[in-house]
PDB file of C-alpha atoms in Angstrom:
ATOM      1  CA  MET A  24       0.000   0.000   0.000  1.00  0.00           C
ATOM      2  CA  ALA A  25       1.398   3.394  -1.003  1.00  0.00           C
ATOM      3  CA  ARG A  26       2.339   5.782   1.746  1.00  0.00           C
ATOM      4  CA  PHE A  27       1.942   9.513   1.295  1.00  0.00           C
ATOM      5  CA  PRO A  28       4.008  12.080   3.158  1.00  0.00           C
ATOM      6  CA  ILE A  29       2.231  13.477   6.208  1.00  0.00           C
ATOM      7  CA  ALA A  30       2.595  16.977   4.815  1.00  0.00           C
ATOM      8  CA  LEU A  31       0.810  15.935   1.610  1.00  0.00           C
ATOM      9  CA  LEU A  32      -2.027  14.286   3.539  1.00  0.00           C
ATOM     10  CA  SER A  33      -2.383  17.428   5.645  1.00  0.00           C
ATOM     11  CA  PHE A  34      -2.547  19.489   2.455  1.00  0.00           C
ATOM     12  CA  PHE A  35      -5.368  17.333   1.081  1.00  0.00           C
ATOM     13  CA  SER A  36      -7.234  17.614   4.408  1.00  0.00           C
ATOM     14  CA  ILE A  37      -6.925  21.385   4.405  1.00  0.00           C
ATOM     15  CA  CYS A  38      -8.203  21.520   0.811  1.00  0.00           C
ATOM     16  CA  ALA A  39     -11.174  19.330   1.708  1.00  0.00           C
ATOM     17  CA  PHE A  40     -12.110  21.535   4.660  1.00  0.00           C
ATOM     18  CA  ALA A  41     -11.675  24.666   2.546  1.00  0.00           C
ATOM     19  CA  ALA A  42     -13.963  23.247  -0.155  1.00  0.00           C
ATOM     20  CA  ALA A  43     -16.597  22.356   2.437  1.00  0.00           C
ATOM     21  CA  ASP A  44     -16.353  25.837   3.955  1.00  0.00           C
ATOM     22  CA  ASP A  45     -16.713  27.422   0.509  1.00  0.00           C
ATOM     23  CA  LYS A  46     -19.791  25.323  -0.203  1.00  0.00           C
ATOM     24  CA  THR A  47     -21.324  26.286   3.145  1.00  0.00           C
ATOM     25  CA  ALA A  48     -20.641  29.966   2.491  1.00  0.00           C
ATOM     26  CA  ALA A  49     -22.201  29.740  -0.979  1.00  0.00           C
ATOM     27  CA  ILE A  50     -25.373  28.079   0.325  1.00  0.00           C
ATOM     28  CA  VAL A  51     -25.693  30.544   3.208  1.00  0.00           C
ATOM     29  CA  ALA A  52     -25.312  33.421   0.741  1.00  0.00           C
ATOM     30  CA  SER A  53     -27.966  31.954  -1.580  1.00  0.00           C
ATOM     31  CA  VAL A  54     -30.452  31.429   1.274  1.00  0.00           C
ATOM     32  CA  SER A  55     -29.833  34.940   2.567  1.00  0.00           C
ATOM     33  CA  ALA A  56     -30.304  36.486  -0.890  1.00  0.00           C
ATOM     34  CA  ALA A  57     -33.489  34.510  -1.581  1.00  0.00           C
ATOM     35  CA  SER A  58     -34.906  35.596   1.773  1.00  0.00           C
ATOM     36  CA  GLY A  59     -34.261  39.277   1.163  1.00  0.00           C
ATOM     37  CA  GLY A  60     -30.748  39.707   2.544  1.00  0.00           C
ATOM     38  CA  SER A  61     -29.269  40.480   5.949  1.00  0.00           C
ATOM     39  CA  ARG A  62     -29.782  44.226   5.620  1.00  0.00           C
ATOM     40  CA  ALA A  63     -33.557  43.807   5.341  1.00  0.00           C
ATOM     41  CA  ALA A  64     -33.643  41.396   8.289  1.00  0.00           C
ATOM     42  CA  GLN A  65     -31.459  43.572  10.494  1.00  0.00           C
ATOM     43  CA  ALA A  66     -33.714  46.572   9.899  1.00  0.00           C
ATOM     44  CA  ILE A  67     -36.467  44.793  11.846  1.00  0.00           C
ATOM     45  CA  PRO A  68     -35.976  45.052  15.648  1.00  0.00           C
ATOM     46  CA  ALA A  69     -38.967  42.917  16.618  1.00  0.00           C
ATOM     47  CA  LEU A  70     -41.909  41.036  15.122  1.00  0.00           C
ATOM     48  CA  ALA A  71     -45.457  40.154  16.118  1.00  0.00           C
ATOM     49  CA  TYR A  72     -46.869  36.977  14.577  1.00  0.00           C
ATOM     50  CA  ARG A  73     -50.575  36.166  14.655  1.00  0.00           C
ATOM     51  CA  LEU A  74     -50.911  32.371  14.425  1.00  0.00           C
ATOM     52  CA  HIS A  75     -53.543  29.678  14.159  1.00  0.00           C
ATOM     53  CA  ILE A  76     -52.344  26.422  15.720  1.00  0.00           C
ATOM     54  CA  LYS A  77     -53.818  22.956  15.270  1.00  0.00           C
ATOM     55  CA  GLU A  78     -52.796  19.817  17.146  1.00  0.00           C
ATOM     56  CA  ALA A  79     -54.550  16.494  17.758  1.00  0.00           C
ATOM     57  CA  THR A  80     -55.999  17.628  21.088  1.00  0.00           C
ATOM     58  CA  TYR A  81     -56.707  21.309  20.520  1.00  0.00           C
ATOM     59  CA  GLU A  82     -57.034  24.221  18.096  1.00  0.00           C
ATOM     60  CA  ALA A  83     -56.115  27.743  19.131  1.00  0.00           C
ATOM     61  CA  ASP A  84     -54.855  31.169  18.123  1.00  0.00           C
ATOM     62  CA  GLY A  85     -51.586  32.646  19.283  1.00  0.00           C
ATOM     63  CA  ASP A  86     -49.750  35.960  19.461  1.00  0.00           C
ATOM     64  CA  TYR A  87     -46.001  35.329  19.197  1.00  0.00           C
ATOM     65  CA  LEU A  88     -43.574  38.169  19.888  1.00  0.00           C
ATOM     66  CA  VAL A  89     -39.836  37.931  19.186  1.00  0.00           C
ATOM     67  CA  ASP A  90     -37.001  40.446  19.117  1.00  0.00           C
ATOM     68  CA  ARG A  91     -33.363  40.578  18.089  1.00  0.00           C
ATOM     69  CA  LYS A  92     -32.321  40.439  21.751  1.00  0.00           C
ATOM     70  CA  GLY A  93     -33.272  36.749  21.823  1.00  0.00           C
ATOM     71  CA  ARG A  94     -36.489  37.292  23.764  1.00  0.00           C
ATOM     72  CA  MET A  95     -39.936  35.877  22.999  1.00  0.00           C
ATOM     73  CA  ARG A  96     -43.435  35.587  24.326  1.00  0.00           C
ATOM     74  CA  ILE A  97     -46.483  33.699  23.090  1.00  0.00           C
ATOM     75  CA  ASP A  98     -50.037  34.087  24.382  1.00  0.00           C
ATOM     76  CA  VAL A  99     -52.409  31.327  23.285  1.00  0.00           C
ATOM     77  CA  GLN A 100     -56.169  31.909  23.109  1.00  0.00           C
ATOM     78  CA  VAL A 101     -59.160  29.657  22.603  1.00  0.00           C
ATOM     79  CA  ASP A 102     -62.377  31.412  21.538  1.00  0.00           C
ATOM     80  CA  GLY A 103     -60.738  34.739  22.384  1.00  0.00           C
ATOM     81  CA  THR A 104     -59.756  33.791  25.944  1.00  0.00           C
ATOM     82  CA  ARG A 105     -56.111  33.455  26.926  1.00  0.00           C
ATOM     83  CA  VAL A 106     -55.403  29.921  28.112  1.00  0.00           C
ATOM     84  CA  PHE A 107     -51.614  29.724  28.133  1.00  0.00           C
ATOM     85  CA  THR A 108     -48.511  31.913  27.996  1.00  0.00           C
ATOM     86  CA  GLU A 109     -44.844  31.081  27.501  1.00  0.00           C
ATOM     87  CA  CYS A 110     -42.106  33.667  27.845  1.00  0.00           C
ATOM     88  CA  PHE A 111     -38.304  33.813  27.599  1.00  0.00           C
ATOM     89  CA  ASP A 112     -36.671  37.032  28.805  1.00  0.00           C
ATOM     90  CA  GLY A 113     -33.230  36.340  27.372  1.00  0.00           C
ATOM     91  CA  LYS A 114     -32.060  34.350  30.405  1.00  0.00           C
ATOM     92  CA  THR A 115     -34.936  32.512  32.035  1.00  0.00           C
ATOM     93  CA  ALA A 116     -38.361  31.233  30.996  1.00  0.00           C
ATOM     94  CA  TRP A 117     -41.775  31.080  32.630  1.00  0.00           C
ATOM     95  CA  GLU A 118     -45.236  29.870  31.714  1.00  0.00           C
ATOM     96  CA  MET A 119     -48.738  30.722  32.882  1.00  0.00           C
ATOM     97  CA  GLY A 120     -51.940  28.750  32.484  1.00  0.00           C
ATOM     98  CA  SER A 121     -55.535  29.930  32.432  1.00  0.00           C
ATOM     99  CA  ASP A 122     -55.466  30.270  36.241  1.00  0.00           C
ATOM    100  CA  GLY A 123     -53.081  33.225  35.926  1.00  0.00           C
ATOM    101  CA  VAL A 124     -50.403  31.597  38.091  1.00  0.00           C
ATOM    102  CA  ALA A 125     -46.933  31.930  36.577  1.00  0.00           C
ATOM    103  CA  LYS A 126     -44.209  29.348  37.183  1.00  0.00           C
ATOM    104  CA  ASP A 127     -40.659  28.792  36.015  1.00  0.00           C
ATOM    105  CA  GLN A 128     -40.047  26.508  33.063  1.00  0.00           C
ATOM    106  CA  SER A 129     -37.481  23.716  33.028  1.00  0.00           C
ATOM    107  CA  ALA A 130     -34.037  24.216  31.506  1.00  0.00           C
ATOM    108  CA  ASP A 131     -35.112  22.180  28.459  1.00  0.00           C
ATOM    109  CA  GLY A 132     -38.249  24.267  28.069  1.00  0.00           C
ATOM    110  CA  ALA A 133     -36.270  27.497  28.278  1.00  0.00           C
ATOM    111  CA  ALA A 134     -33.730  26.228  25.741  1.00  0.00           C
ATOM    112  CA  ALA A 135     -36.488  25.324  23.283  1.00  0.00           C
ATOM    113  CA  LEU A 136     -37.977  28.814  23.496  1.00  0.00           C
ATOM    114  CA  TRP A 137     -34.567  30.436  23.030  1.00  0.00           C
ATOM    115  CA  HIS A 138     -33.697  28.213  20.073  1.00  0.00           C
ATOM    116  CA  GLY A 139     -36.785  29.519  18.300  1.00  0.00           C
ATOM    117  CA  THR A 140     -35.505  33.094  18.553  1.00  0.00           C
ATOM    118  CA  GLN A 141     -32.199  32.091  16.962  1.00  0.00           C
ATOM    119  CA  TYR A 142     -33.286  29.913  14.050  1.00  0.00           C
ATOM    120  CA  PRO A 143     -32.974  31.459  10.587  1.00  0.00           C
ATOM    121  CA  GLY A 144     -36.209  32.930   9.297  1.00  0.00           C
ATOM    122  CA  GLN A 145     -37.856  33.627  12.643  1.00  0.00           C
ATOM    123  CA  ILE A 146     -36.320  37.096  12.921  1.00  0.00           C
ATOM    124  CA  LEU A 147     -32.629  36.503  12.192  1.00  0.00           C
ATOM    125  CA  ASP A 148     -31.102  35.998   8.745  1.00  0.00           C
ATOM    126  CA  ILE A 149     -29.058  32.836   8.271  1.00  0.00           C
ATOM    127  CA  ALA A 150     -25.947  34.914   7.514  1.00  0.00           C
ATOM    128  CA  GLU A 151     -26.094  36.340  11.058  1.00  0.00           C
ATOM    129  CA  LEU A 152     -25.840  33.021  12.904  1.00  0.00           C
ATOM    130  CA  GLY A 153     -22.042  32.812  12.926  1.00  0.00           C
ATOM    131  CA  ARG A 154     -21.711  36.174  14.632  1.00  0.00           C
ATOM    132  CA  ARG A 155     -24.035  34.923  17.376  1.00  0.00           C
ATOM    133  CA  GLY A 156     -21.886  31.889  18.162  1.00  0.00           C
ATOM    134  CA  HIS A 157     -23.828  29.333  16.117  1.00  0.00           C
ATOM    135  CA  ARG A 158     -22.177  27.117  13.507  1.00  0.00           C
ATOM    136  CA  VAL A 159     -23.557  26.309  10.054  1.00  0.00           C
ATOM    137  CA  GLU A 160     -22.049  23.429   8.048  1.00  0.00           C
ATOM    138  CA  PHE A 161     -22.920  21.891   4.680  1.00  0.00           C
ATOM    139  CA  THR A 162     -23.306  18.122   5.100  1.00  0.00           C
ATOM    140  CA  GLY A 163     -24.134  17.065   1.542  1.00  0.00           C
ATOM    141  CA  THR A 164     -26.969  16.832  -0.944  1.00  0.00           C
ATOM    142  CA  GLU A 165     -29.983  14.735   0.003  1.00  0.00           C
ATOM    143  CA  ASN A 166     -33.090  13.643  -1.872  1.00  0.00           C
ATOM    144  CA  VAL A 167     -36.221  13.934   0.252  1.00  0.00           C
ATOM    145  CA  ALA A 168     -39.666  13.138  -1.133  1.00  0.00           C
ATOM    146  CA  GLY A 169     -38.339  13.297  -4.686  1.00  0.00           C
ATOM    147  CA  ALA A 170     -36.624  16.697  -4.391  1.00  0.00           C
ATOM    148  CA  ASP A 171     -32.912  17.501  -4.023  1.00  0.00           C
ATOM    149  CA  TYR A 172     -31.841  19.559  -1.033  1.00  0.00           C
ATOM    150  CA  ASP A 173     -28.586  21.013   0.249  1.00  0.00           C
ATOM    151  CA  ALA A 174     -28.420  19.873   3.867  1.00  0.00           C
ATOM    152  CA  LEU A 175     -27.056  22.189   6.557  1.00  0.00           C
ATOM    153  CA  ARG A 176     -26.191  21.204  10.107  1.00  0.00           C
ATOM    154  CA  LEU A 177     -26.797  24.020  12.597  1.00  0.00           C
ATOM    155  CA  THR A 178     -24.980  23.679  15.897  1.00  0.00           C
ATOM    156  CA  MET A 179     -26.354  26.253  18.290  1.00  0.00           C
ATOM    157  CA  SER A 180     -24.035  27.969  20.745  1.00  0.00           C
ATOM    158  CA  ASP A 181     -25.407  25.767  23.558  1.00  0.00           C
ATOM    159  CA  GLY A 182     -24.531  22.596  21.613  1.00  0.00           C
ATOM    160  CA  PHE A 183     -28.007  21.717  20.316  1.00  0.00           C
ATOM    161  CA  VAL A 184     -27.915  20.340  16.766  1.00  0.00           C
ATOM    162  CA  THR A 185     -30.626  20.794  14.158  1.00  0.00           C
ATOM    163  CA  TYR A 186     -30.682  20.328  10.389  1.00  0.00           C
ATOM    164  CA  ARG A 187     -32.044  22.556   7.653  1.00  0.00           C
ATOM    165  CA  TYR A 188     -32.756  21.514   4.062  1.00  0.00           C
ATOM    166  CA  VAL A 189     -32.401  24.118   1.334  1.00  0.00           C
ATOM    167  CA  ASP A 190     -34.504  23.662  -1.796  1.00  0.00           C
ATOM    168  CA  GLN A 191     -32.030  23.823  -4.688  1.00  0.00           C
ATOM    169  CA  LYS A 192     -34.519  25.632  -6.937  1.00  0.00           C
ATOM    170  CA  SER A 193     -35.963  28.317  -4.663  1.00  0.00           C
ATOM    171  CA  HIS A 194     -33.031  28.500  -2.196  1.00  0.00           C
ATOM    172  CA  PHE A 195     -35.574  28.656   0.626  1.00  0.00           C
ATOM    173  CA  ILE A 196     -35.216  26.511   3.732  1.00  0.00           C
ATOM    174  CA  THR A 197     -38.270  24.302   3.356  1.00  0.00           C
ATOM    175  CA  ARG A 198     -37.478  21.432   5.744  1.00  0.00           C
ATOM    176  CA  GLY A 199     -35.875  20.951   9.143  1.00  0.00           C
ATOM    177  CA  ARG A 200     -35.099  17.923  11.292  1.00  0.00           C
ATOM    178  CA  ASP A 201     -33.937  17.484  14.865  1.00  0.00           C
ATOM    179  CA  VAL A 202     -34.340  15.263  17.912  1.00  0.00           C
ATOM    180  CA  ARG A 203     -36.320  16.987  20.665  1.00  0.00           C
ATOM    181  CA  ALA A 204     -39.488  16.967  22.711  1.00  0.00           C
ATOM    182  CA  ALA A 205     -42.378  18.733  21.004  1.00  0.00           C
ATOM    183  CA  HIS A 206     -43.497  20.177  24.377  1.00  0.00           C
ATOM    184  CA  PRO A 207     -40.617  19.639  26.868  1.00  0.00           C
ATOM    185  CA  ASP A 208     -42.524  20.659  30.023  1.00  0.00           C
ATOM    186  CA  ILE A 209     -45.557  18.505  29.142  1.00  0.00           C
ATOM    187  CA  ASP A 210     -43.873  15.397  27.725  1.00  0.00           C
ATOM    188  CA  PRO A 211     -40.048  15.315  27.907  1.00  0.00           C
ATOM    189  CA  LYS A 212     -39.773  12.314  25.572  1.00  0.00           C
ATOM    190  CA  LYS A 213     -37.528  13.190  22.625  1.00  0.00           C
ATOM    191  CA  VAL A 214     -38.324  12.045  19.080  1.00  0.00           C
ATOM    192  CA  GLU A 215     -37.065  12.921  15.621  1.00  0.00           C
ATOM    193  CA  ILE A 216     -39.253  15.726  14.319  1.00  0.00           C
ATOM    194  CA  GLU A 217     -39.455  17.025  10.774  1.00  0.00           C
ATOM    195  CA  THR A 218     -40.778  20.526  10.157  1.00  0.00           C
ATOM    196  CA  THR A 219     -41.805  21.666   6.682  1.00  0.00           C
ATOM    197  CA  TRP A 220     -42.208  25.329   5.726  1.00  0.00           C
ATOM    198  CA  SER A 221     -44.187  26.620   2.769  1.00  0.00           C
ATOM    199  CA  ASP A 222     -46.332  29.511   1.460  1.00  0.00           C
ATOM    200  CA  PHE A 223     -43.489  32.045   1.475  1.00  0.00           C
ATOM    201  CA  ARG A 224     -44.521  35.691   1.321  1.00  0.00           C
ATOM    202  CA  ALA A 225     -42.657  38.994   1.415  1.00  0.00           C
ATOM    203  CA  VAL A 226     -43.101  41.034   4.601  1.00  0.00           C
ATOM    204  CA  ASP A 227     -41.075  44.250   4.945  1.00  0.00           C
ATOM    205  CA  GLY A 228     -38.637  42.980   2.344  1.00  0.00           C
ATOM    206  CA  VAL A 229     -38.128  39.550   3.935  1.00  0.00           C
ATOM    207  CA  MET A 230     -39.549  36.290   2.618  1.00  0.00           C
ATOM    208  CA  ARG A 231     -41.230  34.351   5.431  1.00  0.00           C
ATOM    209  CA  PRO A 232     -43.115  31.029   5.476  1.00  0.00           C
ATOM    210  CA  PHE A 233     -46.780  31.325   6.383  1.00  0.00           C
ATOM    211  CA  LEU A 234     -47.345  27.610   6.903  1.00  0.00           C
ATOM    212  CA  SER A 235     -45.398  25.065   8.962  1.00  0.00           C
ATOM    213  CA  THR A 236     -46.134  21.447   9.796  1.00  0.00           C
ATOM    214  CA  GLU A 237     -44.405  19.165  12.307  1.00  0.00           C
ATOM    215  CA  THR A 238     -44.332  15.375  11.949  1.00  0.00           C
ATOM    216  CA  ASN A 239     -42.902  12.662  14.199  1.00  0.00           C
ATOM    217  CA  LEU A 240     -40.515  10.806  11.873  1.00  0.00           C
ATOM    218  CA  ASN A 241     -40.295   7.849  14.262  1.00  0.00           C
ATOM    219  CA  ASN A 242     -43.910   6.849  13.637  1.00  0.00           C
ATOM    220  CA  GLY A 243     -45.119   9.200  10.887  1.00  0.00           C
ATOM    221  CA  GLN A 244     -47.642  10.853  13.199  1.00  0.00           C
ATOM    222  CA  TRP A 245     -48.653  14.447  12.528  1.00  0.00           C
ATOM    223  CA  ILE A 246     -47.893  16.727  15.496  1.00  0.00           C
ATOM    224  CA  GLN A 247     -48.833  20.291  14.633  1.00  0.00           C
ATOM    225  CA  THR A 248     -49.750  22.722  11.876  1.00  0.00           C
ATOM    226  CA  ALA A 249     -49.221  26.445  12.408  1.00  0.00           C
ATOM    227  CA  THR A 250     -50.648  28.987   9.980  1.00  0.00           C
ATOM    228  CA  VAL A 251     -49.402  32.563  10.081  1.00  0.00           C
ATOM    229  CA  LYS A 252     -52.343  34.939   9.780  1.00  0.00           C
ATOM    230  CA  SER A 253     -50.197  38.088   9.866  1.00  0.00           C
ATOM    231  CA  VAL A 254     -46.686  39.362  10.646  1.00  0.00           C
ATOM    232  CA  ARG A 255     -46.078  42.904  11.890  1.00  0.00           C
ATOM    233  CA  ARG A 256     -42.837  44.788  12.344  1.00  0.00           C
ATOM    234  CA  LEU A 257     -42.521  46.309  15.825  1.00  0.00           C
ATOM    235  CA  ARG A 258     -40.246  49.090  17.025  1.00  0.00           C
ATOM    236  CA  GLY A 259     -39.522  46.902  20.029  1.00  0.00           C
ATOM    237  CA  ILE A 260     -41.104  44.858  22.807  1.00  0.00           C
ATOM    238  CA  PRO A 261     -41.534  46.549  26.218  1.00  0.00           C
ATOM    239  CA  ASP A 262     -39.418  44.968  28.973  1.00  0.00           C
ATOM    240  CA  ARG A 263     -42.503  44.776  31.216  1.00  0.00           C
ATOM    241  CA  LEU A 264     -44.011  42.039  29.025  1.00  0.00           C
ATOM    242  CA  PHE A 265     -41.195  39.685  30.035  1.00  0.00           C
ATOM    243  CA  ILE A 266     -41.718  40.108  33.777  1.00  0.00           C
ATOM    244  CA  LYS A 267     -42.959  36.851  35.278  1.00  0.00           C
ATOM    245  CA  GLY A 268     -46.766  36.830  35.277  1.00  0.00           C
ATOM    246  CA  ALA A 269     -47.158  40.007  33.217  1.00  0.00           C
ATOM    247  CA  ALA A 270     -50.465  40.373  31.373  1.00  0.00           C
ATOM    248  CA  ALA A 271     -50.556  40.461  27.588  1.00  0.00           C
ATOM    249  CA  GLU A 272     -50.858  43.810  25.822  1.00  0.00           C
ATOM    250  CA  LYS A 273     -51.810  44.990  22.363  1.00  0.00           C
ATOM    251  CA  LEU A 274     -48.725  46.625  20.887  1.00  0.00           C
ATOM    252  CA  PRO A 275     -48.732  49.456  18.346  1.00  0.00           C
TER     253      PRO A 275
END
């Protein structure tokens, strides 16, 4: 068996890593451009999503707030009455049921809420993730349901790993996969979940999906469908809304 000099092997390794890095950079740039670009995303300090959520056991509306500080809050209503709130203030998380009693969430619950504020397309552009301590890596081309995707592995700054699949035609992220609990503080059991995003529309210069569906890949069971009814740009979210037990407010 031929033996190559260590220096030559090291050279080939460096070239391979460089090629992978170049491919990652090219895909990130294409996703960013298709979505409207980092400048458009960075011009938006906060967003208010109006959602309709369907799961096997309930159907509800939700007001989801998120800002570029990594904070979020969602108030869920059934027939116009608030029944549940989840909030992450940038460090800790709390929840509040229909009884109005707020309690701290678990570490896993808090992490899940924070992850949502960091994922590309929620409020941040994919090109911003590296500057926030997250890592994006191209892992290869995959065929899913008859379509070719460029697969990206996202390693969040806390170590959580999730995958995003970039449609090679539209350059939108239309699929995601990770292993997690759908509702950590209700059922901590972790399963492989696939999320699909579709119905992309331009809002303030940024393309955003208006429909998402989650499926348990372990058994094929549908978990949730969320339909975006509207997205509004906010100047910011008042700090008082993140105080434990704070009531919801209508924001201008």
